[in-house]
Amino acid sequence: MQNASGKKYMLTAGHCMGGGAVTWHRRSGDIPLGRAINWVYGNDTDQSDYGVVEYTNSDVTPNGTIQYKDGSEGQISRSASAFEGEKVKRVGTVSQDLVGMVLATDATVTYTDGTTLRHMIEASNCSVHGDSGGPLFSDETALGILSGGSYADQPCGDSDGQTDRSSFYEPVYKVLSWEGLKVY
């Protein structure tokens, strides 16, 4: 993501930012990326879950891509509103990358910590603790940022039973609008 002057940012889940201004590192290689500059987790008007990280490491080239679990990258060239029945992919930081479908585009979820989030995308992909902040996308279109899911303490993979599991995502297009950012 970038702002009007071309400054680059990445998006993640707001609940991952806990105590605030933290330095973010790439999981593979522990490379410093930047600093958290804004985040919300159920404490805004829309009951959202997102965070914005400003790239500050000049040795890192922010390419506007998503990184798959195997280390390869995929280009993201736009954002859009998801639609019910849309085939989607989710990148898993802890679990595996999965394909699923959008179940709802205006879901409300209440997590075990008591936080209620509204206007979320619900998808059929499972997720586990540690996958938060990962992207939900279709081809090169960013759709959502993973917030959480049902049974997040259970195994999550192609061979695991997932019929009653789902995951919830903050819509990317809304975050971009609120934060004055765009996909590049």
XYZ file of C-alpha atoms in Angstrom, residues 38-178:
141
model
C -1.888 3.035 13.497
C -4.108 0.198 14.679
C -7.600 -0.574 15.923
C -9.109 -3.660 17.473
C -12.804 -3.298 18.202
C -12.331 0.204 19.586
C -13.494 2.277 16.632
C -16.921 3.156 15.247
C -16.932 0.218 12.839
C -15.571 -2.340 15.347
C -12.568 -3.120 13.119
C -9.343 -5.130 13.374
C -6.472 -3.730 11.323
C -3.032 -2.207 11.683
C -0.786 -0.130 9.441
C 2.997 -0.571 9.390
C 5.211 2.055 7.745
C 8.190 0.592 5.896
C 11.292 2.182 7.437
C 14.092 -0.251 6.468
C 15.726 1.202 3.349
C 17.294 -2.208 2.632
C 13.824 -3.704 2.066
C 12.015 -3.123 -1.215
C 8.233 -3.088 -0.612
C 6.988 -4.649 -3.836
C 3.232 -4.636 -3.253
C 3.130 -8.427 -3.059
C 1.947 -11.154 -0.722
C 4.385 -13.809 0.441
C 3.275 -17.443 0.322
C 4.325 -19.874 3.029
C 6.876 -21.460 0.647
C 8.590 -18.040 0.265
C 7.347 -17.265 -3.248
C 5.470 -14.033 -3.884
C 2.265 -13.031 -5.656
C 1.434 -9.598 -7.034
C -1.486 -7.610 -5.628
C -2.571 -4.890 -8.053
C -5.956 -3.765 -6.708
C -8.483 -4.071 -3.877
C -12.205 -4.679 -4.073
C -15.226 -5.627 -2.043
C -15.674 -9.397 -1.704
C -18.864 -11.096 -2.867
C -20.613 -14.174 -1.485
C -19.534 -17.362 -3.231
C -16.273 -15.824 -4.485
C -13.339 -18.271 -4.628
C -10.539 -16.935 -2.414
C -7.084 -17.801 -1.113
C -5.635 -17.265 2.334
C -1.931 -17.231 3.179
C -1.123 -18.982 6.451
C 1.859 -17.829 8.473
C 1.531 -20.728 10.901
C -0.888 -23.061 9.094
C -0.785 -23.739 5.365
C -2.008 -21.616 2.456
C -5.627 -22.528 1.701
C -8.310 -22.032 -0.925
C -11.896 -21.387 0.147
C -14.922 -19.258 -0.588
C -16.613 -16.163 0.802
C -19.579 -17.122 2.996
C -20.695 -13.604 4.006
C -19.630 -10.014 3.374
C -21.201 -8.308 6.408
C -20.532 -10.756 9.237
C -20.396 -9.983 12.955
C -18.111 -12.046 15.190
C -17.507 -12.011 18.944
C -14.206 -13.528 20.047
C -13.506 -15.300 23.350
C -11.906 -12.096 24.721
C -15.333 -10.430 24.426
C -14.438 -8.195 21.476
C -17.166 -7.886 18.839
C -16.207 -6.971 15.281
C -18.692 -5.922 12.616
C -18.823 -5.706 8.816
C -16.286 -8.510 8.422
C -15.812 -10.937 5.527
C -16.464 -14.543 6.564
C -14.734 -17.242 4.499
C -14.736 -21.034 4.566
C -10.963 -21.223 5.165
C -9.860 -22.370 8.598
C -7.110 -20.519 10.484
C -5.068 -20.973 13.645
C -3.575 -18.613 16.208
C -0.590 -16.944 14.561
C -2.156 -16.666 11.090
C -3.668 -13.269 11.950
C -2.803 -10.390 9.656
C -2.481 -12.607 6.605
C -4.149 -11.682 3.328
C -7.391 -12.925 1.808
C -7.319 -12.412 -1.944
C -8.630 -13.503 -5.323
C -6.070 -13.525 -8.144
C -4.357 -10.104 -7.835
C -7.199 -8.503 -5.825
C -6.766 -7.857 -2.099
C -9.989 -8.570 -0.221
C -9.286 -8.898 3.502
C -6.888 -9.047 6.458
C -7.242 -12.133 8.670
C -8.614 -11.311 12.106
C -9.432 -14.776 13.472
C -11.537 -17.855 13.102
C -13.580 -20.529 14.758
C -11.699 -23.388 16.456
C -8.396 -21.517 15.980
C -6.721 -23.896 18.442
C -7.414 -26.924 16.181
C -5.233 -28.186 13.278
C -5.834 -26.346 10.009
C -4.900 -27.974 6.737
C -6.299 -29.650 3.649
C -6.592 -32.988 5.463
C -8.285 -31.563 8.593
C -12.077 -31.536 8.887
C -13.218 -27.962 8.232
C -16.920 -28.204 7.491
C -17.924 -26.211 10.581
C -14.961 -23.822 10.554
C -14.661 -20.337 9.143
C -12.403 -17.307 9.376
C -13.052 -13.563 9.552
C -11.330 -10.727 7.671
C -11.264 -6.946 7.833
C -12.167 -5.675 4.321
C -9.044 -4.156 2.734
C -10.855 -1.609 0.576
C -12.353 0.002 3.702
C -8.983 0.219 5.467
C -7.411 1.830 2.401
C -10.191 4.420 2.298
C -9.980 5.189 6.026
